[in-house]
Tab-separated table of C-alpha atoms and ligand atoms in Angstrom:
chain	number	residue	atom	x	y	z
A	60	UNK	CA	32.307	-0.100	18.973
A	61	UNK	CA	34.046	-1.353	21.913
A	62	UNK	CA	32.541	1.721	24.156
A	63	UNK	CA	29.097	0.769	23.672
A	64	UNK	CA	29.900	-3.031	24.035
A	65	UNK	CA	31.074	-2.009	27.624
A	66	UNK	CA	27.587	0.623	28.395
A	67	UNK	CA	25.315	-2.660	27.273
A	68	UNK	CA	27.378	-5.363	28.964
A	69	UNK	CA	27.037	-2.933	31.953
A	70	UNK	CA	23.051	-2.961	31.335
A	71	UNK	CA	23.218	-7.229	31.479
A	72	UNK	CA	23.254	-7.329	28.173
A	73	UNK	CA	24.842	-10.439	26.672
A	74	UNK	CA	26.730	-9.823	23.136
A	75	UNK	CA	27.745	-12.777	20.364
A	76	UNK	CA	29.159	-10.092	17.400
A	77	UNK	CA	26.714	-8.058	16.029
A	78	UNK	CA	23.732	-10.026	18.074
A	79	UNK	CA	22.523	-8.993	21.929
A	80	UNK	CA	20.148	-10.884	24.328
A	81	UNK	CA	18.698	-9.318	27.705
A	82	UNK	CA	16.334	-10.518	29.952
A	83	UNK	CA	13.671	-8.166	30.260
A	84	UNK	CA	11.827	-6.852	33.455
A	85	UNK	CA	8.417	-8.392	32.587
A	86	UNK	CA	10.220	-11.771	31.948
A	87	UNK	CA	12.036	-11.735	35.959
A	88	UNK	CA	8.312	-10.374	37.624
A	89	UNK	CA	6.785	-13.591	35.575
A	90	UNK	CA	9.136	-15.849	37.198
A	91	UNK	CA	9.144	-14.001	40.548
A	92	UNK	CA	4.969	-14.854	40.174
A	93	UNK	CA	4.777	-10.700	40.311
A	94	UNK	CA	2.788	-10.030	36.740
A	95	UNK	CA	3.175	-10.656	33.320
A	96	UNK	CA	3.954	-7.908	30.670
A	97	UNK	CA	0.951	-6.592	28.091
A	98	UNK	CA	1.470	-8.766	25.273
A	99	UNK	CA	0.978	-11.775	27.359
A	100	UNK	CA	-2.700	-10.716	28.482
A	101	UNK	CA	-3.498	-9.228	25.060
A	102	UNK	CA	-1.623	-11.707	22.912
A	103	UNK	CA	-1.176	-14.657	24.708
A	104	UNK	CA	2.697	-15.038	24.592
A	105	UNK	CA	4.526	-16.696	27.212
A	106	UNK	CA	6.004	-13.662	29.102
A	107	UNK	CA	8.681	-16.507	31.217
A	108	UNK	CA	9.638	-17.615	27.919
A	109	UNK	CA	10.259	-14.262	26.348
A	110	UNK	CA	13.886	-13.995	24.507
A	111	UNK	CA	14.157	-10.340	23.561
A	112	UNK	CA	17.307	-10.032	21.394
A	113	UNK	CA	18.598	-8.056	18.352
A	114	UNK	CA	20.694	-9.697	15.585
A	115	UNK	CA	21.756	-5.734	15.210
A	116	UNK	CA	22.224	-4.801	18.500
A	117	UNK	CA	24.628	-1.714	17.964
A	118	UNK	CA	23.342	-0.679	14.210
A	119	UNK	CA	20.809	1.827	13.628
A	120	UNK	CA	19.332	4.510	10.910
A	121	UNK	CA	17.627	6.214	13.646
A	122	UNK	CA	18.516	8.064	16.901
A	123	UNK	CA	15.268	8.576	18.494
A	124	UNK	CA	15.037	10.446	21.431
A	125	UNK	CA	12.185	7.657	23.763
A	126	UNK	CA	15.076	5.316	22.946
A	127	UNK	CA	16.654	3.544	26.231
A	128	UNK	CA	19.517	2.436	24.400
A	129	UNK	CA	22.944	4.571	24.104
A	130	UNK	CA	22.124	5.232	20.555
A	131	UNK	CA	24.694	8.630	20.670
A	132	UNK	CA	27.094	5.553	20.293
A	133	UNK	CA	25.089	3.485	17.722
A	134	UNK	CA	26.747	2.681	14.114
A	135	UNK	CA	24.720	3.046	10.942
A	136	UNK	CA	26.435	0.775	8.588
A	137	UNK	CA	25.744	-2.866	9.230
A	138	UNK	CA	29.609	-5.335	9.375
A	139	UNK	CA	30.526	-7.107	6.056
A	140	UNK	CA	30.975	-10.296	7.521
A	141	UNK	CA	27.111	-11.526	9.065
A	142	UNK	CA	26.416	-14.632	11.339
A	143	UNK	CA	24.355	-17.551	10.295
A	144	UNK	CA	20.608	-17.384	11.733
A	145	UNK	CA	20.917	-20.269	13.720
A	146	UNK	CA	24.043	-19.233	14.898
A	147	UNK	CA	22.854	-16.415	16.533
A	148	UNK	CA	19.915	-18.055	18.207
A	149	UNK	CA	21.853	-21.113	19.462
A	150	UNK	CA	24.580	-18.920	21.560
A	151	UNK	CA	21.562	-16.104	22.341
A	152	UNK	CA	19.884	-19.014	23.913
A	153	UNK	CA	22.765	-20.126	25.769
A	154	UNK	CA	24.343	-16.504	26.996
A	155	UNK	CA	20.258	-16.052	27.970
A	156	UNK	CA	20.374	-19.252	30.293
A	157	UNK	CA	23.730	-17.947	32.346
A	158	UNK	CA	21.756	-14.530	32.554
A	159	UNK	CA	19.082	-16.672	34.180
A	160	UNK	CA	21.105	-18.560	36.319
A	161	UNK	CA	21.552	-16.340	38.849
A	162	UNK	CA	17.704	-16.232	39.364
A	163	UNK	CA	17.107	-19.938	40.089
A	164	UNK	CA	17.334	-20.106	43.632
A	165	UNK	CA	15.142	-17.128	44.138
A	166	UNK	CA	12.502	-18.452	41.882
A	167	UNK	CA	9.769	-20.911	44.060
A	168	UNK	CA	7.971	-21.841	40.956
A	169	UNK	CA	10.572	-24.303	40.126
A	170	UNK	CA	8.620	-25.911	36.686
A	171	UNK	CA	8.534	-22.229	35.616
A	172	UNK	CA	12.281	-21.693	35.949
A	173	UNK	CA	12.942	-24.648	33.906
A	174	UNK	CA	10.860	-23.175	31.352
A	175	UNK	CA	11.991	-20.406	30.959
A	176	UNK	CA	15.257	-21.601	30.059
A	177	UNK	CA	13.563	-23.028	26.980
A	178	UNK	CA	12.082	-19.954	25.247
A	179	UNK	CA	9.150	-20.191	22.794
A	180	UNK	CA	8.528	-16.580	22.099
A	181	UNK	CA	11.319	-14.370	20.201
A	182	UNK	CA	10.952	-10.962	20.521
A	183	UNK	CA	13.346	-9.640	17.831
A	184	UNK	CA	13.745	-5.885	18.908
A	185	UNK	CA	15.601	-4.980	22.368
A	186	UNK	CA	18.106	-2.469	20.376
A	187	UNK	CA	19.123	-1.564	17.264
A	188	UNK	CA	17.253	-1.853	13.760
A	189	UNK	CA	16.797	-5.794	13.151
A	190	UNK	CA	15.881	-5.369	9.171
A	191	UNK	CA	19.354	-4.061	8.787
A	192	UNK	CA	21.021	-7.519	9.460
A	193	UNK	CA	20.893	-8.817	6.115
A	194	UNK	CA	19.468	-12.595	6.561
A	195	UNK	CA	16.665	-11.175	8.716
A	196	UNK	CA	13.868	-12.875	6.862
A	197	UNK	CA	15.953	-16.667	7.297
A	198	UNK	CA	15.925	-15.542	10.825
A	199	UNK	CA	12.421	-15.093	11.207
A	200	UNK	CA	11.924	-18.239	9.446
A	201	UNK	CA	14.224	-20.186	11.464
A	202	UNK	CA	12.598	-19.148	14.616
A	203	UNK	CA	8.394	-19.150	12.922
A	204	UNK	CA	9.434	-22.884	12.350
A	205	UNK	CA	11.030	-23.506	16.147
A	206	UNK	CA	8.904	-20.890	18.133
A	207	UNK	CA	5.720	-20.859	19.333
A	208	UNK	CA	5.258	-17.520	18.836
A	209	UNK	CA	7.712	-14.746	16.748
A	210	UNK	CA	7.342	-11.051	16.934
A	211	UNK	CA	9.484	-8.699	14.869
A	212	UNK	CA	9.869	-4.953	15.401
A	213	UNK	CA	10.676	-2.566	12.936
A	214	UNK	CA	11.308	1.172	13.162
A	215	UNK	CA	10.081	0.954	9.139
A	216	UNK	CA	13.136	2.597	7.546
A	217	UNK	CA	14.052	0.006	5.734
A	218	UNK	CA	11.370	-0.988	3.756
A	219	UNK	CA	12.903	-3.254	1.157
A	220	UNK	CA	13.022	-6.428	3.085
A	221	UNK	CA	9.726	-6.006	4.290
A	222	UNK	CA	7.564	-7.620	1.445
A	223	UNK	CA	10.097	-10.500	1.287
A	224	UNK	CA	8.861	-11.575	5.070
A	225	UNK	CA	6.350	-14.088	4.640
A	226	UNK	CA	2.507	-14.733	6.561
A	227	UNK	CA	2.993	-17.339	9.029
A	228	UNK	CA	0.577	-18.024	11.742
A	229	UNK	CA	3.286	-17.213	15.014
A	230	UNK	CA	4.330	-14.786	13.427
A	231	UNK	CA	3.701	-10.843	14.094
A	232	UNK	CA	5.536	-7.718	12.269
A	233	UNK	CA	5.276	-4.561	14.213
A	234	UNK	CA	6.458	-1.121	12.762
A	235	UNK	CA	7.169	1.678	15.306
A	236	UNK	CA	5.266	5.185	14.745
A	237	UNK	CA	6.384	8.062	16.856
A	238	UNK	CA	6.042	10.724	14.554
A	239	UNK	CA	2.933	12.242	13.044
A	240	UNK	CA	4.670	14.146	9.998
A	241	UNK	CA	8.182	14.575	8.609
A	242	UNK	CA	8.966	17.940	10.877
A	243	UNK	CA	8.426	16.198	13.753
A	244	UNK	CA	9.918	12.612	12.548
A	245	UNK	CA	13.309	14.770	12.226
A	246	UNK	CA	13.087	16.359	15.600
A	247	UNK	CA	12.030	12.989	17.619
A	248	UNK	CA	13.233	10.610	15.806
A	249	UNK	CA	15.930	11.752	14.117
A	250	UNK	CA	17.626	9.520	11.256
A	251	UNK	CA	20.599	9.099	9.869
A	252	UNK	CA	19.331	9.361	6.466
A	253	UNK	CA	17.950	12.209	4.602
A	254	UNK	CA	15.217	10.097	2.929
A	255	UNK	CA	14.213	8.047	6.270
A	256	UNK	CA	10.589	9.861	6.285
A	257	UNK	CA	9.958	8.532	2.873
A	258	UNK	CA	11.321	5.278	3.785
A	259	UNK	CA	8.602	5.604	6.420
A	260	UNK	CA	5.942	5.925	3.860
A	261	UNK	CA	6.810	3.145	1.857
A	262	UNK	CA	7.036	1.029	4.685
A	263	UNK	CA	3.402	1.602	5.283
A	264	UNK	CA	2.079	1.189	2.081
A	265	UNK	CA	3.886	-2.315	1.987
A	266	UNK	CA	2.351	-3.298	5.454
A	267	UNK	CA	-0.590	-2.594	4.209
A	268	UNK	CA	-0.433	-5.272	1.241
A	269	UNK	CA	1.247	-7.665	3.905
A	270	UNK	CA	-1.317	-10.699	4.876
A	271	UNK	CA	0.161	-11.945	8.478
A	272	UNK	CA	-0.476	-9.888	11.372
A	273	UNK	CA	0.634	-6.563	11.543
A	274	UNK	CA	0.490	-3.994	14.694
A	275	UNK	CA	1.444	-0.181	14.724
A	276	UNK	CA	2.905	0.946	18.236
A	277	UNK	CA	2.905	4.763	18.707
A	278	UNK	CA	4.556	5.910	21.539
A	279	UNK	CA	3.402	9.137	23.206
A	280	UNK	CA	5.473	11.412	24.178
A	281	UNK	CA	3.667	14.740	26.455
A	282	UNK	CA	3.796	18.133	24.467
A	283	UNK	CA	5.887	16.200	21.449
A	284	UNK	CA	3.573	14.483	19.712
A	285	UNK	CA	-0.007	14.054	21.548
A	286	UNK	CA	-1.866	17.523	20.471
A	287	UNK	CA	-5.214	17.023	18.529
A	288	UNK	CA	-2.938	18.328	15.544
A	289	UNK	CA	-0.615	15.127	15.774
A	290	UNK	CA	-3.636	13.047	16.517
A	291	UNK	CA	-4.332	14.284	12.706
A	292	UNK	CA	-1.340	13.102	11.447
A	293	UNK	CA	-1.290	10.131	13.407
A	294	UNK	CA	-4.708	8.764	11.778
A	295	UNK	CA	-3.360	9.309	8.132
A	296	UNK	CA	-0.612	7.144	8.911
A	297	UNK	CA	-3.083	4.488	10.432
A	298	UNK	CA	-5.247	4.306	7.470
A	299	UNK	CA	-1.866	3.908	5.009
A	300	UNK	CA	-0.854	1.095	6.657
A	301	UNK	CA	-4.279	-0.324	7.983
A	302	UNK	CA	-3.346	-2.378	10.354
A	303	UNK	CA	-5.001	-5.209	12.772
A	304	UNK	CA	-3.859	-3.615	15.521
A	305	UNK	CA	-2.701	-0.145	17.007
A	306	UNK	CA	-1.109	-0.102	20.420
A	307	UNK	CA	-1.292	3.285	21.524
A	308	UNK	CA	1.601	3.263	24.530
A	309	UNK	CA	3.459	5.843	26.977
A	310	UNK	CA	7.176	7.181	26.306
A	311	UNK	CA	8.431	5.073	29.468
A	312	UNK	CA	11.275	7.657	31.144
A	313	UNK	CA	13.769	4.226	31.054
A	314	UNK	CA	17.774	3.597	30.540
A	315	UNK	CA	19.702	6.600	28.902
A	316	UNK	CA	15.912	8.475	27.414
A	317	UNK	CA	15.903	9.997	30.735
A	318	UNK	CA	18.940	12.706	29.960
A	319	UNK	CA	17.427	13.202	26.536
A	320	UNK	CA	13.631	13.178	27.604
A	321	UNK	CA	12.981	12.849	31.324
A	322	UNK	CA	9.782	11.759	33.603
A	323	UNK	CA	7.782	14.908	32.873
A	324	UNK	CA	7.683	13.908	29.395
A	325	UNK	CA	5.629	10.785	30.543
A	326	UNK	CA	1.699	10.940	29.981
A	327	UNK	CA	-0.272	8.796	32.375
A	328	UNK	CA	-2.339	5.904	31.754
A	329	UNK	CA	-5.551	8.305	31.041
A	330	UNK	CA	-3.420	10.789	29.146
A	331	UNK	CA	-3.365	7.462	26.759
A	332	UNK	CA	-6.358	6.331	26.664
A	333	UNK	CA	-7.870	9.459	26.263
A	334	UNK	CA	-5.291	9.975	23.034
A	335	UNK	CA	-6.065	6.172	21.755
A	336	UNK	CA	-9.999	6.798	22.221
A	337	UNK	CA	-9.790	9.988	20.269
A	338	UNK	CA	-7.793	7.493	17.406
A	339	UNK	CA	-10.783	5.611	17.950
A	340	UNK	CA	-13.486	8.248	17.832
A	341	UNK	CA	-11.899	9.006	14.084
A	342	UNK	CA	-11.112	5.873	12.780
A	343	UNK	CA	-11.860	2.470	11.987
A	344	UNK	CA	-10.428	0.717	15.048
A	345	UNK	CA	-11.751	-0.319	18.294
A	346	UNK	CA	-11.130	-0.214	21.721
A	347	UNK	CA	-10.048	-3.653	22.435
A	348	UNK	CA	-7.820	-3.781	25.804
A	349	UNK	CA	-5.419	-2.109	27.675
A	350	UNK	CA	-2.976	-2.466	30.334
A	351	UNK	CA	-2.969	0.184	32.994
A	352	UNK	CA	1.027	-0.577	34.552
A	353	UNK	CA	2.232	-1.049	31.027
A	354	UNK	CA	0.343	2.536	30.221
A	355	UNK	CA	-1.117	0.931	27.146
A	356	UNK	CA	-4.386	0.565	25.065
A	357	UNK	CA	-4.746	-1.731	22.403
A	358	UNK	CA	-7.081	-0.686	19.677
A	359	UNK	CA	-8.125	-3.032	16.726
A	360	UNK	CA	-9.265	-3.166	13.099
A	361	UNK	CA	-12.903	-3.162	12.569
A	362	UNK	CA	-12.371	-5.239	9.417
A	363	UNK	CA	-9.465	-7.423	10.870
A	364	UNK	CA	-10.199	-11.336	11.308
A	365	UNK	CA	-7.465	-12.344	13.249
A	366	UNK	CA	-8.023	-13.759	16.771
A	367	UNK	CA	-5.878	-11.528	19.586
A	368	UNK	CA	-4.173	-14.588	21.231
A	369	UNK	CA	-2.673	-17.009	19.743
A	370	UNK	CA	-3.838	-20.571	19.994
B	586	SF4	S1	7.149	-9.830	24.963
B	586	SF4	FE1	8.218	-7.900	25.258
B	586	SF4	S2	7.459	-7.090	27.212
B	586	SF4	FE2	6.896	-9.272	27.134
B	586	SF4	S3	8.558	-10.324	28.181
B	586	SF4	FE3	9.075	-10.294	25.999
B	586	SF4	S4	10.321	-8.484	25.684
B	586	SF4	FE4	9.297	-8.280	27.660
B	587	SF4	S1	14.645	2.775	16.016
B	587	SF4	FE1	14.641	1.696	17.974
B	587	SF4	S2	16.788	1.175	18.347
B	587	SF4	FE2	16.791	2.723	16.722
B	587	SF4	S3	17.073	4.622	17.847
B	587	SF4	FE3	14.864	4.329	17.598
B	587	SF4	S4	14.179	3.286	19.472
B	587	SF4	FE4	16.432	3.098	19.365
């Protein structure tokens, strides 16, 4: 435990127990007036008021290989003794603003900076596997009442406290697809559990009785899981879990991926596109947007109502 404490504190991460906060890239080139990252321009989220955190920052039933964490040193079984949802938020917030501080001066836009100390949009992923912490749906309701905006990101292996999470209108579940059948679910994204493929399934069949928002993000990884074969396998898991949207994204070569991966494993933004308008070609779901630095295309539901930005 202590060891990978130390490799995240070294990445700027800021710890409270089993929760983490980090500022993330897109969040400094927002305040720096340099760009703001994809889900602002296709969702509308304020990018300077980003917190990405984890309320399981070391604790995960996966070991994928895209993953930038130091997941070699990640624990599967979740402590006994669990903070209090606003517990974590309050001292996330507060160990966020000191990683800010140093930024200040730097910053011209000064109403920005101020801000962005205040943040309205959670991004519960960062690292680690947030359904495992055990009061995650108080935690998503502590922050849907607060935020303006909540997203939650689940690697769908733990499919149980999924229907429990309730439709809100901030509010927006993602489940991470990197695998296009069990063979190749073992091989990239390798879980701790024998049944984690099933898990998987059941995951998607519950997302697709969910009413909020839901999004699929597939990452591509070249000559691992972007043949016309995986595009296959890909589509049958799209039309299980139906989903509004389907973010078709780039394996970004980024923390410690790049021993187990590399930058040749990388497509390019038309590798991508090309991949998410083949999805598109086969399926019920549009091209809707994309973001060329962020290598991403966002695809949507035919049949979906729900407006891409939020009001
Ligand atoms: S929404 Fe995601 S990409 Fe955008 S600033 Fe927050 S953590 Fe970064
Ligand atoms: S599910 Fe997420 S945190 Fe867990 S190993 Fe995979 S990428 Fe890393």
């Amino acid at each position: 435990m202590e060891k990978i404490r130390k490799e995240l504190e070294k990445k700027h991460y800021k710890l409270f127990n089993h929760s983490g906060v980090q500022i993330c890239e897109w969040t400094k080139k927002s305040l720096r007036g340099e760009g703001v990252c994809y889900k602002e321009k296709f969702y509308g989220i304020n990018c300077h008021r980003c917190m990405q955190f984890s309320p399981s920052v070391v604790f995960c039933n996966l070991r994928c290989l895209f993953c930038w964490c130091p997941n070699e040193l990640f624990i599967n079984k979740f402590p006994e003794k669990i903070d209090e949802p606003e517990e974590i938020v309050k001292n996330l917030i507060e160990q966020r603003k000191k990683l800010l501080s140093g930024f200040g001066g730097s910053v011209k836009n000064k109403k920005k900076f101020k801000e962005s100390l205040e943040p309205n949009h959670f991004a519960i992923s960062l690292s680690g596997e947030p359904t495992l912490y055990k009061k995650i749906v108080e935690l998503v309701d502590y922050l849907t009442e607060r935020a303006r905006t909540v997203f939650l990101v689940t690697n769908g292996i733990n499919p149980d406290i999924l229907p429990k999470l309730k439709k809100k209108k901030n509010f927006q579940l993602y489940l991470s697809l990197s695998a296009p059948e069990k063979e190749k679910f073992e091989k990239i994204c390798r879980p701790t559990e024998k049944d984690g493929w099933d898990k998987l399934n059941k995951s998607l069949e519950i997302v697709n009785k969910f009413k909020g928002r839901r999004v699929f993000r597939l990452t591509l990884i070249k000559d691992l899981n972007d043949s016309d074969e995986d595009l296959k396998g890909f589509l049958k898991l799209i039309e299980k879990g139906n989903p509004d949207f389907v973010e078709v994204k780039s394996y970004m070569s980024l923390g410690y991926s790049k021993k187990r991966l590399g930058d040749e494993k990388m497509p390019d933004f038309e590798e991508v596109k090309k991949f998410a308008l083949k999805i598109s070609k086969k399926s019920n779901y549009k091209y809707e947007d994309e973001s060329k630095d962020s290598r991403i295309v966002l695809l949507k539901n035919k049949d979906s109502k729900i407006i891409n930005r939020f009001e």
